[in-house]
Structure formats: C-alpha cells, structure tokens
Coordinates of C-alpha atoms in Angstrom, one line a residue:
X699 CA 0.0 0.0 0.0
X700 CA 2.7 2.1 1.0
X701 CA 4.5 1.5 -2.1
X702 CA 1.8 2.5 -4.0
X703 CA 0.8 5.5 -2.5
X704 CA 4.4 7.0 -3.1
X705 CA 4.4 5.5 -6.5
X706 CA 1.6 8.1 -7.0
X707 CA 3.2 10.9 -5.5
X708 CA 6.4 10.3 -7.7
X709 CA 3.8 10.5 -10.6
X710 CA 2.1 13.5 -9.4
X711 CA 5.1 15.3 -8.4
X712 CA 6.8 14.9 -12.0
X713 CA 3.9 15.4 -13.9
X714 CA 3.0 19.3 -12.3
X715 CA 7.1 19.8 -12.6
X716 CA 6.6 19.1 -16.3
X717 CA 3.8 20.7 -17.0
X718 CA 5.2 23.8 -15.4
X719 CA 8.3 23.5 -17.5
X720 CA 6.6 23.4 -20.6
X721 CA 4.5 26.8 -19.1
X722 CA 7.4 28.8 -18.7
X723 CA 8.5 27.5 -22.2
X724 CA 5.1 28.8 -23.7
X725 CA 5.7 32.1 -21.6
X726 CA 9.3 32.9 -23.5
X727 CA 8.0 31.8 -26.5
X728 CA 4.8 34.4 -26.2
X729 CA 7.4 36.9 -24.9
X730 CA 9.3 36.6 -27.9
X731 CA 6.6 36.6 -30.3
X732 CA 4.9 39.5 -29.1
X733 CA 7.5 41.7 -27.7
X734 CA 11.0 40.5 -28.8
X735 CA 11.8 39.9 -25.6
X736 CA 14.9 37.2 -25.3
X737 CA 15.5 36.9 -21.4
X738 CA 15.0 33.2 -20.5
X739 CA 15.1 34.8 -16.9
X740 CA 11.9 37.0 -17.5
X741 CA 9.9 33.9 -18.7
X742 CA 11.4 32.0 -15.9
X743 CA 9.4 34.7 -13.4
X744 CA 6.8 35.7 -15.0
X745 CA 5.6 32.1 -15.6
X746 CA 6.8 31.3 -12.2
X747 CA 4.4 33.7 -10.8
X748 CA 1.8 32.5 -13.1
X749 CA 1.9 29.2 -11.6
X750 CA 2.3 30.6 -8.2
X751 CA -1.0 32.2 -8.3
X752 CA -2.8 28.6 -9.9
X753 CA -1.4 27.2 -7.3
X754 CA -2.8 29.8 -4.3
X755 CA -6.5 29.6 -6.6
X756 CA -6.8 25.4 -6.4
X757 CA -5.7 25.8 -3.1
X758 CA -8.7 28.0 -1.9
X759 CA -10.5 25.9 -4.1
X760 CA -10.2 22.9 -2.8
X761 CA -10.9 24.6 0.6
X762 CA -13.9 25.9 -0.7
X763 CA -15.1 22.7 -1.7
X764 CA -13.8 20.3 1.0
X765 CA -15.3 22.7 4.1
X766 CA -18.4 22.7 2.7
X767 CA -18.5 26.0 0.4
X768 CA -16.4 27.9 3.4
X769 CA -16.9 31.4 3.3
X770 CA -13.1 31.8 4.5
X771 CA -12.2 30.3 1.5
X772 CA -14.6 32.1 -0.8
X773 CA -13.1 35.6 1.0
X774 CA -9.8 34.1 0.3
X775 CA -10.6 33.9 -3.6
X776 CA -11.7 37.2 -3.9
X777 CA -8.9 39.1 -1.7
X778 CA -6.7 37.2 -3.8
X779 CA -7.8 38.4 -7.0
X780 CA -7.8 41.8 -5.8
X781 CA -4.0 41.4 -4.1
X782 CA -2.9 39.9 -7.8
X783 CA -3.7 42.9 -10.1
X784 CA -2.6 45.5 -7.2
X785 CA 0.8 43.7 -6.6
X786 CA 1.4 43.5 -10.3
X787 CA 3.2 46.9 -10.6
X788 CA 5.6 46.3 -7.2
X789 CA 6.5 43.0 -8.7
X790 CA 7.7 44.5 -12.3
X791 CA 9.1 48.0 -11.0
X792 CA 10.7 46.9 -7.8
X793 CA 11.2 42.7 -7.3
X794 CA 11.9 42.0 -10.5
X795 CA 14.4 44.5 -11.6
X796 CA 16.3 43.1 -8.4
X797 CA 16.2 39.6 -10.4
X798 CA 17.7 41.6 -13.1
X799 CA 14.2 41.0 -14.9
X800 CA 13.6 44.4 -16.7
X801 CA 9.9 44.0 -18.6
X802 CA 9.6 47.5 -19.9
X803 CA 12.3 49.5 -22.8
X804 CA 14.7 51.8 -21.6
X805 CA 13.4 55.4 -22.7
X806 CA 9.5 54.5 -22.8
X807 CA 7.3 57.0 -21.2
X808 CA 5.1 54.5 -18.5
X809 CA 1.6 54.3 -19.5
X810 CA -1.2 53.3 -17.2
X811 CA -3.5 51.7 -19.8
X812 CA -0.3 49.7 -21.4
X813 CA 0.4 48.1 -17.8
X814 CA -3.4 47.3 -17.0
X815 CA -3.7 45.8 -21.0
X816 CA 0.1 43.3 -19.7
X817 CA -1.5 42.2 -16.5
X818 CA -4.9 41.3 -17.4
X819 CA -3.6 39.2 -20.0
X820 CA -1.2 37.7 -17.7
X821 CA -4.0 37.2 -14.8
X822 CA -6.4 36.1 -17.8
X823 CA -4.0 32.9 -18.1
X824 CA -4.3 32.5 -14.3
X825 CA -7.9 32.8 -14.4
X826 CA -8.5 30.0 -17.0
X827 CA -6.5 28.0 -15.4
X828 CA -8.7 28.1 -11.9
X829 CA -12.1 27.9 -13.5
X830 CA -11.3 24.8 -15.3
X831 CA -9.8 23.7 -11.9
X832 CA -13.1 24.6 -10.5
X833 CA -15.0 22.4 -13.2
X834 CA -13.1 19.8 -12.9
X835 CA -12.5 19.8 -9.0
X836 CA -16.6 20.0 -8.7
X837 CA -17.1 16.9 -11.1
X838 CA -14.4 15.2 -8.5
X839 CA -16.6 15.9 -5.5
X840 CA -19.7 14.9 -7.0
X841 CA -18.9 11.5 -8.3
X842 CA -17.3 11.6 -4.9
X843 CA -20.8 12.4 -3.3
X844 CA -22.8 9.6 -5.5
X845 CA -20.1 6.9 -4.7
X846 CA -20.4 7.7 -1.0
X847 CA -24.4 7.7 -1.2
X848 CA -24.2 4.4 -3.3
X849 CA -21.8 3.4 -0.9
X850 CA -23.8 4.0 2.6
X851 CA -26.8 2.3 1.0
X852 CA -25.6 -0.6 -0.1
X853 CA -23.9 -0.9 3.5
X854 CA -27.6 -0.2 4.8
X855 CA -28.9 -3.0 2.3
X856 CA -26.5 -5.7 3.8
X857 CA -27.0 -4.0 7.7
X858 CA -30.8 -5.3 7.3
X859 CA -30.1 -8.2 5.5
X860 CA -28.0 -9.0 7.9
X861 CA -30.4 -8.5 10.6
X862 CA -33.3 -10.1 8.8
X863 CA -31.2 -13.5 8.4
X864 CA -30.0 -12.9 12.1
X865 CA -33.9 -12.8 13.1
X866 CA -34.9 -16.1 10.9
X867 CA -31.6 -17.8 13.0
X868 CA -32.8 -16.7 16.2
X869 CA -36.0 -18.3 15.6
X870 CA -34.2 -21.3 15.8
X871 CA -33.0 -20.7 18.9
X872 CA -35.6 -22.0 21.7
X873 CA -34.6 -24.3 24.3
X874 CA -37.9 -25.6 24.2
X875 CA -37.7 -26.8 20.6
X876 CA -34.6 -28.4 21.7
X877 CA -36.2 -30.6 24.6
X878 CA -39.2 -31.3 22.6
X879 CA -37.0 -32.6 19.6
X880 CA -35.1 -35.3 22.5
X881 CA -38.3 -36.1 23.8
X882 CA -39.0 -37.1 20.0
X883 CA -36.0 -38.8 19.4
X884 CA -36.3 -40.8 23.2
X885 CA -39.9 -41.9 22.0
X886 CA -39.3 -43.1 18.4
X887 CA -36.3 -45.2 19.8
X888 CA -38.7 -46.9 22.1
X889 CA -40.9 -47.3 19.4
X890 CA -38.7 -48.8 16.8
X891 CA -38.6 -46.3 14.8
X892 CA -35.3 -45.3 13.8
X893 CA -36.5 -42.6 10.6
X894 CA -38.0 -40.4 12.9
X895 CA -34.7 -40.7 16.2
X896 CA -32.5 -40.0 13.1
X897 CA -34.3 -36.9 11.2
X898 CA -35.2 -35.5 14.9
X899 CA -31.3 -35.8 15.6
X900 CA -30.5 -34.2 12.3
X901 CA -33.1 -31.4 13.4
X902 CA -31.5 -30.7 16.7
X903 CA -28.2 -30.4 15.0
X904 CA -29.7 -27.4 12.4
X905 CA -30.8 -25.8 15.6
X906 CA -27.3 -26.0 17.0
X907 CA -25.4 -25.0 13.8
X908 CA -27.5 -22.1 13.2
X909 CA -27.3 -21.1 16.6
X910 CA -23.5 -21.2 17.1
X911 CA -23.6 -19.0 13.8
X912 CA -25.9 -16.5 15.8
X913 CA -23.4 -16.6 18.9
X914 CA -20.3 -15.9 16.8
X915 CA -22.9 -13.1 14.8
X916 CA -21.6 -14.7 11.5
X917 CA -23.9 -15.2 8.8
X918 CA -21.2 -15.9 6.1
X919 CA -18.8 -18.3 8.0
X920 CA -15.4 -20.6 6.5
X921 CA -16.1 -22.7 3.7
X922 CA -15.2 -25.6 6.2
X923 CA -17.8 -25.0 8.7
X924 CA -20.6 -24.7 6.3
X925 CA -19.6 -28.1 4.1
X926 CA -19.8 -30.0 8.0
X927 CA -23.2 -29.0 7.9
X928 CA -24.2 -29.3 4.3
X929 CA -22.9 -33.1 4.6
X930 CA -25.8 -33.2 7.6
X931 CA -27.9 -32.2 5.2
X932 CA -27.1 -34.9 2.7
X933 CA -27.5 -37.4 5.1
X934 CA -30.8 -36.2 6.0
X935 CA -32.6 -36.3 2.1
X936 CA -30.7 -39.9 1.4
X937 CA -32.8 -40.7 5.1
X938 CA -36.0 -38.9 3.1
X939 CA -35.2 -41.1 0.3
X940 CA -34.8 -44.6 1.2
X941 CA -31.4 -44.5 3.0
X942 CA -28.9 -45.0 0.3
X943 CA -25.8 -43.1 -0.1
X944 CA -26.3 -42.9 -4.0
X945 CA -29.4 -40.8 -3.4
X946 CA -27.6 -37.4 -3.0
X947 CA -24.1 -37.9 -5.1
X948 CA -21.7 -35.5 -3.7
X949 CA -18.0 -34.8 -5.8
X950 CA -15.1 -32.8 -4.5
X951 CA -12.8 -31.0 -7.0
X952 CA -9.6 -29.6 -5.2
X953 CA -9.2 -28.8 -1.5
X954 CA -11.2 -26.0 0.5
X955 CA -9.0 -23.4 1.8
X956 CA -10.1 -19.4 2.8
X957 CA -13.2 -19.2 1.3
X958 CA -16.2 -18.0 3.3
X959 CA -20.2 -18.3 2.6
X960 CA -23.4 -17.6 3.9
X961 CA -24.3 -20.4 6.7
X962 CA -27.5 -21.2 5.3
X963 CA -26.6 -21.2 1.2
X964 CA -25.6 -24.3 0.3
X965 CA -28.0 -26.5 2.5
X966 CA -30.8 -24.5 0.8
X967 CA -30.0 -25.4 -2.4
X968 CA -29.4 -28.6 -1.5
X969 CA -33.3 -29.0 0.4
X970 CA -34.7 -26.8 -3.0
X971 CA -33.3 -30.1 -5.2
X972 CA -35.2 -32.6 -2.8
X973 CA -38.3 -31.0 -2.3
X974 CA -39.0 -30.1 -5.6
X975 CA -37.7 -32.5 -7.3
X976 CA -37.7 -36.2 -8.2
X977 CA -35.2 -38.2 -6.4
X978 CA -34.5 -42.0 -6.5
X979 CA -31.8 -44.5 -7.0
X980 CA -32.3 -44.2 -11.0
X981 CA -32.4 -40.0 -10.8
X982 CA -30.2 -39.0 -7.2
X983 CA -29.2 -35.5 -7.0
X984 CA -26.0 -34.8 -8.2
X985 CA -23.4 -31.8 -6.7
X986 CA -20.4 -31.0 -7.5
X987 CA -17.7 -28.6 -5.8
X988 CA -15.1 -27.4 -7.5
X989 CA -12.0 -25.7 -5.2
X990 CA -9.4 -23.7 -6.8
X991 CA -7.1 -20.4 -4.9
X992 CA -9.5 -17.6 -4.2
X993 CA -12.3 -19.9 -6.4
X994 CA -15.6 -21.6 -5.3
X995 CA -18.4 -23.5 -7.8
X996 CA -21.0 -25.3 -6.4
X997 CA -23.8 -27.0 -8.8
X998 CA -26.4 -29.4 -7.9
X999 CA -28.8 -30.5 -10.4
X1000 CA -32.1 -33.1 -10.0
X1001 CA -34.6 -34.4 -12.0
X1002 CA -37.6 -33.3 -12.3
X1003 CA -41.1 -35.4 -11.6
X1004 CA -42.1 -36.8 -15.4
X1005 CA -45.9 -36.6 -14.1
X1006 CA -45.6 -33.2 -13.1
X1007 CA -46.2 -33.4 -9.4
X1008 CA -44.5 -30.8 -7.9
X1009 CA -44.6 -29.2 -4.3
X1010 CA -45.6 -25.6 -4.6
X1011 CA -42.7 -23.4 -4.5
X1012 CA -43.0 -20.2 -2.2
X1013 CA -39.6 -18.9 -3.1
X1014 CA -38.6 -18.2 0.2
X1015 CA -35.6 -20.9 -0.1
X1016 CA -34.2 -18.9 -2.9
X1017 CA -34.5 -15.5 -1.5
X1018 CA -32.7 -16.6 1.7
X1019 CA -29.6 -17.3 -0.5
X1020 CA -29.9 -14.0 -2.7
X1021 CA -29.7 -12.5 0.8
X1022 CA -27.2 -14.1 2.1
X1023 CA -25.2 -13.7 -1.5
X1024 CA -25.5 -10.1 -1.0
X1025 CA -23.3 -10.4 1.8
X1026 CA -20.6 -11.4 0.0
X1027 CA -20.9 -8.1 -2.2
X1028 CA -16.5 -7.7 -2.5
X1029 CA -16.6 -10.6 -4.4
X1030 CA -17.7 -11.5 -7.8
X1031 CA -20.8 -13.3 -7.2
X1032 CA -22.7 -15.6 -9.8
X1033 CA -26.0 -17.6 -9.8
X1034 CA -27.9 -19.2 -12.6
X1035 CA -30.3 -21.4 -13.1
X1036 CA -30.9 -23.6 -15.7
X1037 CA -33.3 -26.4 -16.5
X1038 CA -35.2 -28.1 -19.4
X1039 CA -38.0 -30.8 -19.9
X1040 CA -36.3 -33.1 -17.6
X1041 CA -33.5 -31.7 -15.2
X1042 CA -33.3 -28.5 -13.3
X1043 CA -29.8 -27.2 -12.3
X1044 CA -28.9 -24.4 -10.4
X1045 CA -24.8 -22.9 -10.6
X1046 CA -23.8 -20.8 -8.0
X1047 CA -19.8 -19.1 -8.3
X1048 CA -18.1 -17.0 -5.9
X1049 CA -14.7 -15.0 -7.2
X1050 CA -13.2 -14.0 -4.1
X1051 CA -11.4 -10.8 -4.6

C-alpha cells in the first residue's frame, strides 16, 4: 500500500514539474513573439508567478469545496484576485528588476492603460486555469458524493439483511424446541422407529449450527464450517429417500481453503433439489464442488417429476440465498439457473477478490 501510494506521488510530483516547464516554455515563446523579448530569466518569473498564483486559486478551491463552500475560502478567492492585479506593478518596477528582470524598454514614457492591457492578460491565463480547476474539482466531488451515497446504502442493504437473516436464525434458537426434539428422538427409539430418532437428531443439529452462527454473529462463515453441515444435510434427504448413499451424489474437486459463505446457502440449495424434485436410486441429485485459490463452484442438479407433481414453490428458499449472497458483495458473485423438460440445475460461483 505504501508503495503504492508513493508511486503516486512520484507521478504527481513529476507530472505538475513538467507541465510547469513546458509553461514557462510557452511564456518565453509568447514573450518573444509579441514583444521580442529574449531573457529566458523573464519567462522563468513571469511564468513562475503565473503558476504561483494557480497554485494559491486550487488551493482556496479545494478549501472551498472540501469545508463545505467555506466562506473563508470564498473571502480568500476574492482578496486574492484583488491582491494579484494590485501587486502586479511592485512585482515588475521593484522585485523583478532586483532579479535583473527588466519587462519594460529603456526610454519609454510608462503608460497606465499599457500596464493594466500586460496584467490582465497575464492574470487572464491565471484565471483560466482556476475555472477549469473549478469544473473539474466539482465533477471530483460529486462523483465523490454519489459513490459515497451508493456506498452507505448498499452498506444499509446488507445491515438489514444481515439482521433479517440474524432474526430467521434466532427463531431457531428455543430451548424448548430443543427438549421437545429429544423427547421425539427418546420416543421413536422406544418405538422402533429409527427414521423419525435419526431426522429428529439431524433437526436438533440445524438448531445447533445455526445457533453457534448466531453466537459468533456470522452469517457468512469458512467454507469448512458450512460443508460439515451441508454433509448433515445430505445425510438427511438420502434418510427422506430410502437411505442410500447414492441418493444425494456428492464430488469434491480440489481442497477447500479461505473461502467463506453464507451459513445457510448451500443447505438451501441442497433441500430446493429434494423438495422439488424427483429423487430416486435411478435419478439421485447430483453436486459437485469445484475448489481452486481464491475460487468456489458449487452446482447441484435433479430431475424433475415426469408426471408433473411438484410441491408448490413459495420462493422463500431462494430468496434466503440472494440475501445471504448479498453479503458477499466484495466478491464477484454468480447464480444461474438452468433447467429443461427433464432436469433443473442451479450454478452458484463466488470469485473471491
């Protein structure tokens, strides 16, 4: 960062000494073409106090601009475009002549009109120069202002997203639900009934992953964390299913290292595939994760029900992981959706910057 920063002052720096160079070169040029005048020293002051007074303009422009319209600073513009004019003829009858800078012929009778006519067109230069500053500074501040605005809102956005997925985790939450869901799991042991002890268990383990995510206020946790969970998950729908592991096909491409994700994404995704669509032993859901440096692709695609039958979709699943997704705004975020007559696919990829 540091290296960059004085990169850009190096840049800076060398630019304005350049483009000040090439003004004083401009300045003896115009001095020569207008009034013969060969002293490289009298274009070397005169266009040094040129870009003095640029210089004292973007300054109190800036300042203008950057304390809110100041009036200090709008004082400061107009006492110094009264100061300019009125210093012009101590500067060419007194300093400069001390320089050895002599801007007037030996022998010419002084003339009041000829010295107002040489300084307006000096300050004229000067006065350019700061209202095009002016332009362009004001454009600055306003993209400024509309990248700030766009900025705090899309920080609001993710502050009540944040706070809306925090409120659907707390739900989760109750000590209650907790003891109920043993008392389930106690009872349909007893019974012989191992489905319902197994998908009570997997229940009281939801409660517990979302509530740990609540504790450590982390709605996008490690990659690691929320694959523990989506495995859970897994387990569960081949339990919906029948039981067999070749219900929900699960392929790992590369290792999982930094990247992070909503806690609630992938599960969803997973639990959209199985409730809405047609799994068995001849059409399993199939995911696959592909792992690469500062890379994550997740896809999980299902077949859908050749009679039709479908359980009515109230779109909350999806809107959870938009939310969530939102979260991750930094990053280069992707997810499609793609389907035909007989599979439905959905493609979610996360570039982390």
């Amino acid at each position: 960062m540091k290296r960059k920063l004085s990169d850009r002052f190096y840049r800076l720096f060398f630019t304005q000494v350049f483009a000040s160079v090439l003004f004083i070169a401009l300045t003896f040029a115009a001095n020569f073409y207008l009034h013969r005048n060969t002293q490289v020293m009298a274009a070397v002051v005169v266009g040094g106090c040129q870009i003095g007074a640029c210089y004292g303009y973007c300054y109190l422009i800036r300042r203008w601009f950057d304390q809110q319209k100041s009036r200090r600073a709008f004082r400061g513009i107009l006492l110094l475009s009264v100061l300019l004019p009125l210093s012009a003829p101590l500067l060419i009858y007194q300093v400069f002549p001390v320089l050895g800078v002599k801007l007037w012929k030996e022998g010419a009778a002084f003339q009041w009109g000829e010295l107002a006519v040489n300084v307006f067109l000096a300050l004229k230069t000067v006065w350019i120069v700061a209202a095009i500053y002016f332009y362009f500074y004001r454009e600055r501040m306003s993209q400024r202002k509309v990248y700030a605005l766009r900025q705090q809102a899309a920080e609001k956005e993710i502050e009540q997203q944040q706070a809306k997925i925090n409120r659907l985790l707390s739900m989760m939450q109750s000590h209650y639900i907790r003891r109920v869901l043993m008392g389930i799991v106690g009872r349909a042991e007893s019974a012989g009934e191992p489905y319902i002890a197994a998908q009570a268990i997997h229940i009281r383990k939801t409660i517990d992953y979302v509530a740990e995510a609540i504790r450590d206020h982390a709605a996008v946790i490690s990659i690691q964390q929320a694959l523990a969970y989506f495995e859970e998950v897994a387990v569960s729908v081949r339990l919906r299913n029948g039981g067999d592991k070749a219900l929900v096909h699960v392929h790992y491409d590369g290792i999982p290292t930094m990247q992070v994700i909503g806690a609630l994404t992938l599960p969803t995704l997973l639990e959209n595939g199985d409730t809405h669509g047609w799994v068995n032993l001849d059409h399993p859901i199939r995911v696959a994760f592909v792992f690469r440096e500062g890379y994550l692709r997740f896809t999980c695609t299902n077949a859908k029900d050749p009679e039709g039958k479908q359980v009515a979709s109230t779109g909350q699943g999806h809107a959870l992981v938009r939310e969530e997704l939102a979260l991750l705004s930094r990053h280069e975020v992707d997810l499609t959706v793609a389907e035909d007559a007989e599979t439905y696919e959905v493609c979610l990829t996360i570039t982390y910057q």
